[in-house]
PDB file of C-alpha atoms in Angstrom:
ATOM      1  CA  GLY A   1       0.000   0.000   0.000  1.00  0.00           C
ATOM      2  CA  ALA A   2       0.839   3.731   0.049  1.00  0.00           C
ATOM      3  CA  VAL A   3       2.048   4.022  -3.525  1.00  0.00           C
ATOM      4  CA  VAL A   4       2.731   7.398  -5.087  1.00  0.00           C
ATOM      5  CA  SER A   5       3.447   7.801  -8.783  1.00  0.00           C
ATOM      6  CA  GLN A   6       4.974  10.684 -10.677  1.00  0.00           C
ATOM      7  CA  HIS A   7       4.875  11.476 -14.357  1.00  0.00           C
ATOM      8  CA  PRO A   8       6.997  12.034 -16.306  1.00  0.00           C
ATOM      9  CA  SER A   9      10.062  10.436 -14.776  1.00  0.00           C
ATOM     10  CA  ARG A  10      12.328  12.495 -16.972  1.00  0.00           C
ATOM     11  CA  VAL A  11      11.728  15.558 -19.127  1.00  0.00           C
ATOM     12  CA  ILE A  12      13.927  17.774 -21.259  1.00  0.00           C
ATOM     13  CA  CYS A  13      12.568  21.123 -22.343  1.00  0.00           C
ATOM     14  CA  LYS A  14      13.784  24.290 -23.967  1.00  0.00           C
ATOM     15  CA  SER A  15      14.369  27.451 -22.010  1.00  0.00           C
ATOM     16  CA  GLY A  16      11.231  29.579 -21.803  1.00  0.00           C
ATOM     17  CA  THR A  17       8.747  26.742 -22.046  1.00  0.00           C
ATOM     18  CA  SER A  18       6.535  25.364 -19.266  1.00  0.00           C
ATOM     19  CA  VAL A  19       6.568  21.854 -17.888  1.00  0.00           C
ATOM     20  CA  LYS A  20       3.872  20.073 -15.902  1.00  0.00           C
ATOM     21  CA  ILE A  21       4.653  17.252 -13.471  1.00  0.00           C
ATOM     22  CA  GLU A  22       1.893  15.045 -12.098  1.00  0.00           C
ATOM     23  CA  CYS A  23       1.842  13.344  -8.711  1.00  0.00           C
ATOM     24  CA  ARG A  24      -0.756  10.711  -7.900  1.00  0.00           C
ATOM     25  CA  SER A  25      -1.522   8.698  -4.790  1.00  0.00           C
ATOM     26  CA  LEU A  26      -2.610   5.337  -6.197  1.00  0.00           C
ATOM     27  CA  ASP A  27      -4.096   3.511  -3.243  1.00  0.00           C
ATOM     28  CA  PHE A  28      -4.977   6.133  -0.658  1.00  0.00           C
ATOM     29  CA  GLN A  29      -6.474   9.566  -0.435  1.00  0.00           C
ATOM     30  CA  ALA A  30      -3.857  12.245   0.089  1.00  0.00           C
ATOM     31  CA  THR A  31      -5.150  15.110   2.177  1.00  0.00           C
ATOM     32  CA  THR A  32      -1.785  16.804   1.849  1.00  0.00           C
ATOM     33  CA  MET A  33       0.818  16.666  -0.885  1.00  0.00           C
ATOM     34  CA  PHE A  34       4.301  18.078  -0.760  1.00  0.00           C
ATOM     35  CA  TRP A  35       6.723  19.128  -3.483  1.00  0.00           C
ATOM     36  CA  TYR A  36      10.461  18.912  -2.964  1.00  0.00           C
ATOM     37  CA  ARG A  37      13.497  19.764  -4.979  1.00  0.00           C
ATOM     38  CA  GLN A  38      16.774  17.900  -4.628  1.00  0.00           C
ATOM     39  CA  PHE A  39      20.190  18.828  -5.963  1.00  0.00           C
ATOM     40  CA  PRO A  40      22.894  16.168  -6.426  1.00  0.00           C
ATOM     41  CA  LYS A  41      24.203  14.761  -3.150  1.00  0.00           C
ATOM     42  CA  GLN A  42      21.989  17.084  -1.134  1.00  0.00           C
ATOM     43  CA  SER A  43      18.955  16.468   1.002  1.00  0.00           C
ATOM     44  CA  LEU A  44      15.388  17.292   0.126  1.00  0.00           C
ATOM     45  CA  MET A  45      14.359  20.929  -0.013  1.00  0.00           C
ATOM     46  CA  LEU A  46      10.659  21.520   0.605  1.00  0.00           C
ATOM     47  CA  MET A  47       9.159  23.844  -1.970  1.00  0.00           C
ATOM     48  CA  ALA A  48       5.487  23.875  -1.065  1.00  0.00           C
ATOM     49  CA  THR A  49       2.674  22.108   0.723  1.00  0.00           C
ATOM     50  CA  SER A  50      -0.769  21.706  -0.760  1.00  0.00           C
ATOM     51  CA  ASN A  51      -4.058  20.568   0.690  1.00  0.00           C
ATOM     52  CA  GLU A  52      -6.839  19.356  -1.548  1.00  0.00           C
ATOM     53  CA  GLY A  53      -8.982  22.223  -2.719  1.00  0.00           C
ATOM     54  CA  SER A  54      -6.793  24.909  -1.129  1.00  0.00           C
ATOM     55  CA  LYS A  55      -4.044  27.167  -2.357  1.00  0.00           C
ATOM     56  CA  ALA A  56      -0.550  25.833  -1.841  1.00  0.00           C
ATOM     57  CA  THR A  57       1.677  27.168   0.905  1.00  0.00           C
ATOM     58  CA  TYR A  58       5.110  28.007  -0.453  1.00  0.00           C
ATOM     59  CA  GLU A  59       8.375  27.958   1.461  1.00  0.00           C
ATOM     60  CA  GLN A  60      10.368  31.132   1.762  1.00  0.00           C
ATOM     61  CA  GLY A  61      12.312  31.874  -1.383  1.00  0.00           C
ATOM     62  CA  VAL A  62      10.137  29.748  -3.682  1.00  0.00           C
ATOM     63  CA  GLU A  63       8.423  31.816  -6.378  1.00  0.00           C
ATOM     64  CA  LYS A  64       4.748  30.924  -6.429  1.00  0.00           C
ATOM     65  CA  ASP A  65       4.279  32.420  -9.893  1.00  0.00           C
ATOM     66  CA  LYS A  66       7.052  30.273 -11.287  1.00  0.00           C
ATOM     67  CA  PHE A  67       6.129  27.012  -9.579  1.00  0.00           C
ATOM     68  CA  LEU A  68       2.375  26.630  -9.919  1.00  0.00           C
ATOM     69  CA  ILE A  69       0.860  23.934  -7.762  1.00  0.00           C
ATOM     70  CA  ASN A  70      -2.626  22.559  -8.113  1.00  0.00           C
ATOM     71  CA  HIS A  71      -4.164  19.944  -5.805  1.00  0.00           C
ATOM     72  CA  ALA A  72      -7.498  19.442  -7.495  1.00  0.00           C
ATOM     73  CA  SER A  73      -8.401  16.080  -5.990  1.00  0.00           C
ATOM     74  CA  LEU A  74      -7.457  13.786  -3.126  1.00  0.00           C
ATOM     75  CA  THR A  75      -5.288  11.727  -5.461  1.00  0.00           C
ATOM     76  CA  LEU A  76      -3.703  14.252  -7.809  1.00  0.00           C
ATOM     77  CA  SER A  77      -1.401  17.229  -7.481  1.00  0.00           C
ATOM     78  CA  THR A  78       0.458  18.961 -10.284  1.00  0.00           C
ATOM     79  CA  LEU A  79       3.533  21.160 -10.348  1.00  0.00           C
ATOM     80  CA  THR A  80       3.992  23.416 -13.347  1.00  0.00           C
ATOM     81  CA  VAL A  81       7.365  25.035 -13.860  1.00  0.00           C
ATOM     82  CA  THR A  82       6.604  28.119 -15.909  1.00  0.00           C
ATOM     83  CA  SER A  83       9.084  29.797 -18.244  1.00  0.00           C
ATOM     84  CA  ALA A  84      11.726  27.286 -17.288  1.00  0.00           C
ATOM     85  CA  HIS A  85      15.395  28.251 -17.284  1.00  0.00           C
ATOM     86  CA  PRO A  86      18.528  26.114 -17.013  1.00  0.00           C
ATOM     87  CA  GLU A  87      18.824  26.918 -13.302  1.00  0.00           C
ATOM     88  CA  ASP A  88      15.467  25.172 -12.793  1.00  0.00           C
ATOM     89  CA  SER A  89      17.072  21.895 -13.852  1.00  0.00           C
ATOM     90  CA  SER A  90      16.791  19.597 -10.871  1.00  0.00           C
ATOM     91  CA  PHE A  91      15.201  16.480  -9.417  1.00  0.00           C
ATOM     92  CA  TYR A  92      11.629  17.189  -8.310  1.00  0.00           C
ATOM     93  CA  ILE A  93       9.958  14.789  -5.894  1.00  0.00           C
ATOM     94  CA  CYS A  94       6.424  14.801  -4.586  1.00  0.00           C
ATOM     95  CA  SER A  95       5.129  13.123  -1.473  1.00  0.00           C
ATOM     96  CA  ALA A  96       1.673  12.459  -0.126  1.00  0.00           C
ATOM     97  CA  SER A  97       0.193  12.069   3.311  1.00  0.00           C
ATOM     98  CA  GLY A  98      -3.161  10.534   4.151  1.00  0.00           C
ATOM     99  CA  GLY A  99      -3.505  12.408   7.391  1.00  0.00           C
ATOM    100  CA  ALA A 100      -1.033  10.454   9.516  1.00  0.00           C
ATOM    101  CA  HIS A 101       2.457  11.658  10.319  1.00  0.00           C
ATOM    102  CA  GLU A 102       4.449   9.901   7.624  1.00  0.00           C
ATOM    103  CA  GLN A 103       4.867  10.901   4.006  1.00  0.00           C
ATOM    104  CA  TYR A 104       5.086   8.585   1.012  1.00  0.00           C
ATOM    105  CA  PHE A 105       7.266   9.716  -1.841  1.00  0.00           C
ATOM    106  CA  GLY A 106       6.964   9.448  -5.574  1.00  0.00           C
ATOM    107  CA  PRO A 107       9.880   8.210  -7.705  1.00  0.00           C
ATOM    108  CA  GLY A 108      10.863  11.729  -8.747  1.00  0.00           C
ATOM    109  CA  THR A 109      11.083  13.656 -11.998  1.00  0.00           C
ATOM    110  CA  ARG A 110      14.376  14.752 -13.478  1.00  0.00           C
ATOM    111  CA  LEU A 111      13.960  18.058 -15.285  1.00  0.00           C
ATOM    112  CA  THR A 112      16.609  19.287 -17.671  1.00  0.00           C
ATOM    113  CA  VAL A 113      16.184  22.727 -19.228  1.00  0.00           C
ATOM    114  CA  THR A 114      18.367  23.395 -22.266  1.00  0.00           C
TER     115      THR A 114
ATOM    116  CA  GLN B   1      22.747  24.660  14.196  1.00  0.00           C
ATOM    117  CA  LYS B   2      20.426  22.461  12.172  1.00  0.00           C
ATOM    118  CA  GLU B   3      17.371  21.005  13.871  1.00  0.00           C
ATOM    119  CA  VAL B   4      18.373  17.498  12.789  1.00  0.00           C
ATOM    120  CA  GLU B   5      22.002  16.484  12.369  1.00  0.00           C
ATOM    121  CA  GLN B   6      23.141  13.466  10.418  1.00  0.00           C
ATOM    122  CA  ASP B   7      26.660  12.474   9.431  1.00  0.00           C
ATOM    123  CA  PRO B   8      26.789  12.591   5.605  1.00  0.00           C
ATOM    124  CA  GLY B   9      29.293   9.744   5.344  1.00  0.00           C
ATOM    125  CA  PRO B  10      30.045   7.976   3.138  1.00  0.00           C
ATOM    126  CA  LEU B  11      30.001   4.964   5.409  1.00  0.00           C
ATOM    127  CA  SER B  12      31.669   1.981   3.799  1.00  0.00           C
ATOM    128  CA  VAL B  13      31.230  -1.503   5.291  1.00  0.00           C
ATOM    129  CA  PRO B  14      31.846  -5.075   4.114  1.00  0.00           C
ATOM    130  CA  GLU B  15      28.918  -7.281   3.239  1.00  0.00           C
ATOM    131  CA  GLY B  16      27.461  -8.968   6.320  1.00  0.00           C
ATOM    132  CA  ALA B  17      28.441  -6.186   8.720  1.00  0.00           C
ATOM    133  CA  ILE B  18      26.074  -4.572  11.190  1.00  0.00           C
ATOM    134  CA  VAL B  19      25.466  -0.969  10.204  1.00  0.00           C
ATOM    135  CA  SER B  20      24.560   1.781  12.631  1.00  0.00           C
ATOM    136  CA  LEU B  21      23.104   5.021  11.292  1.00  0.00           C
ATOM    137  CA  ASN B  22      22.309   7.884  13.616  1.00  0.00           C
ATOM    138  CA  CYS B  23      20.658  11.259  13.922  1.00  0.00           C
ATOM    139  CA  THR B  24      20.594  13.823  16.685  1.00  0.00           C
ATOM    140  CA  TYR B  25      17.977  16.497  17.021  1.00  0.00           C
ATOM    141  CA  SER B  26      17.363  19.592  19.084  1.00  0.00           C
ATOM    142  CA  ASN B  27      13.564  19.938  19.186  1.00  0.00           C
ATOM    143  CA  SER B  28      12.291  18.035  22.222  1.00  0.00           C
ATOM    144  CA  ALA B  29       8.733  18.244  20.843  1.00  0.00           C
ATOM    145  CA  PHE B  30       9.481  15.689  18.111  1.00  0.00           C
ATOM    146  CA  GLN B  31       7.539  12.507  18.770  1.00  0.00           C
ATOM    147  CA  TYR B  32       7.330  10.704  15.423  1.00  0.00           C
ATOM    148  CA  PHE B  33      10.494   9.375  13.855  1.00  0.00           C
ATOM    149  CA  MET B  34      11.052   7.919  10.423  1.00  0.00           C
ATOM    150  CA  TRP B  35      13.846   6.422   8.387  1.00  0.00           C
ATOM    151  CA  TYR B  36      13.814   6.626   4.620  1.00  0.00           C
ATOM    152  CA  ARG B  37      16.083   4.878   2.138  1.00  0.00           C
ATOM    153  CA  GLN B  38      16.867   6.665  -1.120  1.00  0.00           C
ATOM    154  CA  TYR B  39      18.583   5.011  -4.035  1.00  0.00           C
ATOM    155  CA  SER B  40      20.345   7.229  -6.541  1.00  0.00           C
ATOM    156  CA  ARG B  41      17.915   9.129  -8.783  1.00  0.00           C
ATOM    157  CA  LYS B  42      14.874   7.672  -6.999  1.00  0.00           C
ATOM    158  CA  GLY B  43      12.389   8.987  -4.464  1.00  0.00           C
ATOM    159  CA  PRO B  44      12.829   8.137  -0.762  1.00  0.00           C
ATOM    160  CA  GLU B  45      11.196   4.937   0.477  1.00  0.00           C
ATOM    161  CA  LEU B  46       9.792   4.737   4.002  1.00  0.00           C
ATOM    162  CA  LEU B  47      11.633   2.010   5.937  1.00  0.00           C
ATOM    163  CA  MET B  48      10.705   2.477   9.569  1.00  0.00           C
ATOM    164  CA  TYR B  49       8.253   4.613  11.521  1.00  0.00           C
ATOM    165  CA  THR B  50       8.287   4.844  15.298  1.00  0.00           C
ATOM    166  CA  TYR B  51       6.461   6.870  17.876  1.00  0.00           C
ATOM    167  CA  SER B  52       8.163   8.208  20.990  1.00  0.00           C
ATOM    168  CA  SER B  53      10.978   6.236  22.630  1.00  0.00           C
ATOM    169  CA  GLY B  54      11.818   2.576  22.255  1.00  0.00           C
ATOM    170  CA  ASN B  55      12.784   0.030  19.646  1.00  0.00           C
ATOM    171  CA  LYS B  56      11.045  -1.289  16.576  1.00  0.00           C
ATOM    172  CA  GLU B  57      12.232  -4.220  14.517  1.00  0.00           C
ATOM    173  CA  ASP B  58      11.367  -5.186  10.954  1.00  0.00           C
ATOM    174  CA  GLY B  59      13.401  -7.974   9.429  1.00  0.00           C
ATOM    175  CA  ARG B  60      17.037  -6.909   9.294  1.00  0.00           C
ATOM    176  CA  PHE B  61      16.191  -3.358  10.355  1.00  0.00           C
ATOM    177  CA  THR B  62      15.867  -2.031  13.905  1.00  0.00           C
ATOM    178  CA  ALA B  63      14.940   1.554  14.719  1.00  0.00           C
ATOM    179  CA  GLN B  64      15.791   2.930  18.119  1.00  0.00           C
ATOM    180  CA  VAL B  65      14.664   6.197  19.677  1.00  0.00           C
ATOM    181  CA  ASP B  66      16.146   7.735  22.805  1.00  0.00           C
ATOM    182  CA  LYS B  67      14.173  10.905  23.469  1.00  0.00           C
ATOM    183  CA  SER B  68      16.100  11.709  26.637  1.00  0.00           C
ATOM    184  CA  SER B  69      19.277  12.023  24.566  1.00  0.00           C
ATOM    185  CA  LYS B  70      17.495  13.311  21.438  1.00  0.00           C
ATOM    186  CA  TYR B  71      19.159  10.533  19.478  1.00  0.00           C
ATOM    187  CA  ILE B  72      17.763   8.041  17.017  1.00  0.00           C
ATOM    188  CA  SER B  73      19.420   5.093  15.319  1.00  0.00           C
ATOM    189  CA  LEU B  74      18.799   2.659  12.530  1.00  0.00           C
ATOM    190  CA  PHE B  75      20.596  -0.674  12.666  1.00  0.00           C
ATOM    191  CA  ILE B  76      20.942  -2.922   9.650  1.00  0.00           C
ATOM    192  CA  ARG B  77      21.971  -6.506  10.332  1.00  0.00           C
ATOM    193  CA  ASP B  78      23.677  -8.741   7.771  1.00  0.00           C
ATOM    194  CA  SER B  79      24.110  -5.799   5.413  1.00  0.00           C
ATOM    195  CA  GLN B  80      23.887  -6.509   1.690  1.00  0.00           C
ATOM    196  CA  PRO B  81      25.231  -4.628  -1.337  1.00  0.00           C
ATOM    197  CA  SER B  82      21.607  -3.839  -2.165  1.00  0.00           C
ATOM    198  CA  ASP B  83      21.458  -1.798   1.055  1.00  0.00           C
ATOM    199  CA  SER B  84      23.852   0.706  -0.524  1.00  0.00           C
ATOM    200  CA  ALA B  85      21.864   3.928  -0.616  1.00  0.00           C
ATOM    201  CA  THR B  86      21.397   7.203   1.206  1.00  0.00           C
ATOM    202  CA  TYR B  87      19.485   6.932   4.472  1.00  0.00           C
ATOM    203  CA  LEU B  88      17.470   9.918   5.648  1.00  0.00           C
ATOM    204  CA  CYS B  89      16.053  10.355   9.112  1.00  0.00           C
ATOM    205  CA  ALA B  90      12.917  12.466   9.452  1.00  0.00           C
ATOM    206  CA  MET B  91      10.750  13.539  12.345  1.00  0.00           C
ATOM    207  CA  ASN B  92       7.818  15.675  13.410  1.00  0.00           C
ATOM    208  CA  ASN B  93       5.706  16.486  16.419  1.00  0.00           C
ATOM    209  CA  ALA B  94       2.261  17.152  14.998  1.00  0.00           C
ATOM    210  CA  GLY B  95       0.721  17.097  11.562  1.00  0.00           C
ATOM    211  CA  ASN B  96       2.618  15.726   8.603  1.00  0.00           C
ATOM    212  CA  MET B  97       5.376  18.267   7.937  1.00  0.00           C
ATOM    213  CA  LEU B  98       8.716  16.513   8.279  1.00  0.00           C
ATOM    214  CA  THR B  99      12.113  17.791   9.333  1.00  0.00           C
ATOM    215  CA  PHE B 100      14.831  15.816   7.574  1.00  0.00           C
ATOM    216  CA  GLY B 101      18.417  15.068   8.349  1.00  0.00           C
ATOM    217  CA  GLY B 102      20.888  15.613   5.544  1.00  0.00           C
ATOM    218  CA  GLY B 103      21.221  11.898   4.830  1.00  0.00           C
ATOM    219  CA  THR B 104      24.024   9.369   5.274  1.00  0.00           C
ATOM    220  CA  ARG B 105      25.426   7.611   2.221  1.00  0.00           C
ATOM    221  CA  LEU B 106      26.032   3.925   2.888  1.00  0.00           C
ATOM    222  CA  MET B 107      28.152   1.656   0.717  1.00  0.00           C
ATOM    223  CA  VAL B 108      28.139  -2.084   1.373  1.00  0.00           C
ATOM    224  CA  LYS B 109      30.984  -3.774  -0.450  1.00  0.00           C
ATOM    225  CA  PRO B 110      30.724  -7.426  -1.536  1.00  0.00           C
TER     226      PRO B 110
END
């Protein structure tokens, strides 16, 4: 149980374009979903927290207009990187929580902006 | 000072060794403690989840929490090359926001 999927697993896009990443909880309802960013050999950096039907709460320093998060249902959250630039290249990971204390992570999406 | 400290390693051990991974923390309100395993270029996988102090065992893995010392450990018995990964400790006191350690990279050599 507690499976979280992410799509796509890898994406390459041109600078200036937008990219959408999907995060789904497959076998439970996720009241809260989280989006993280991870640079090589570094720990997870929380970007934002989203509750179903509510606006996302962004961490300090994360541009909400650049990283659009939508949590439209209890099983789906999306992260859209708008007007992507090479410095946005990173590993993006979502996680989901069903209301308990633990989080279950997706497999991650590697974004490369050329 | 970070809220959760974890030695980054790398920790290199021979196959079959007992591995001890540790985290210290400063927030005495933390009550829920987790260990995640992360393989390279993959998302973290929840290994162990404990509440308050004490031990919890699952197969070759044992999680230990000492709240009086603000110290948690993960022991891996009979370590295998497939255990080579980065291990992240995480904790919280209420709700589902987690505070992570920086991760320890473990290498188990055949």
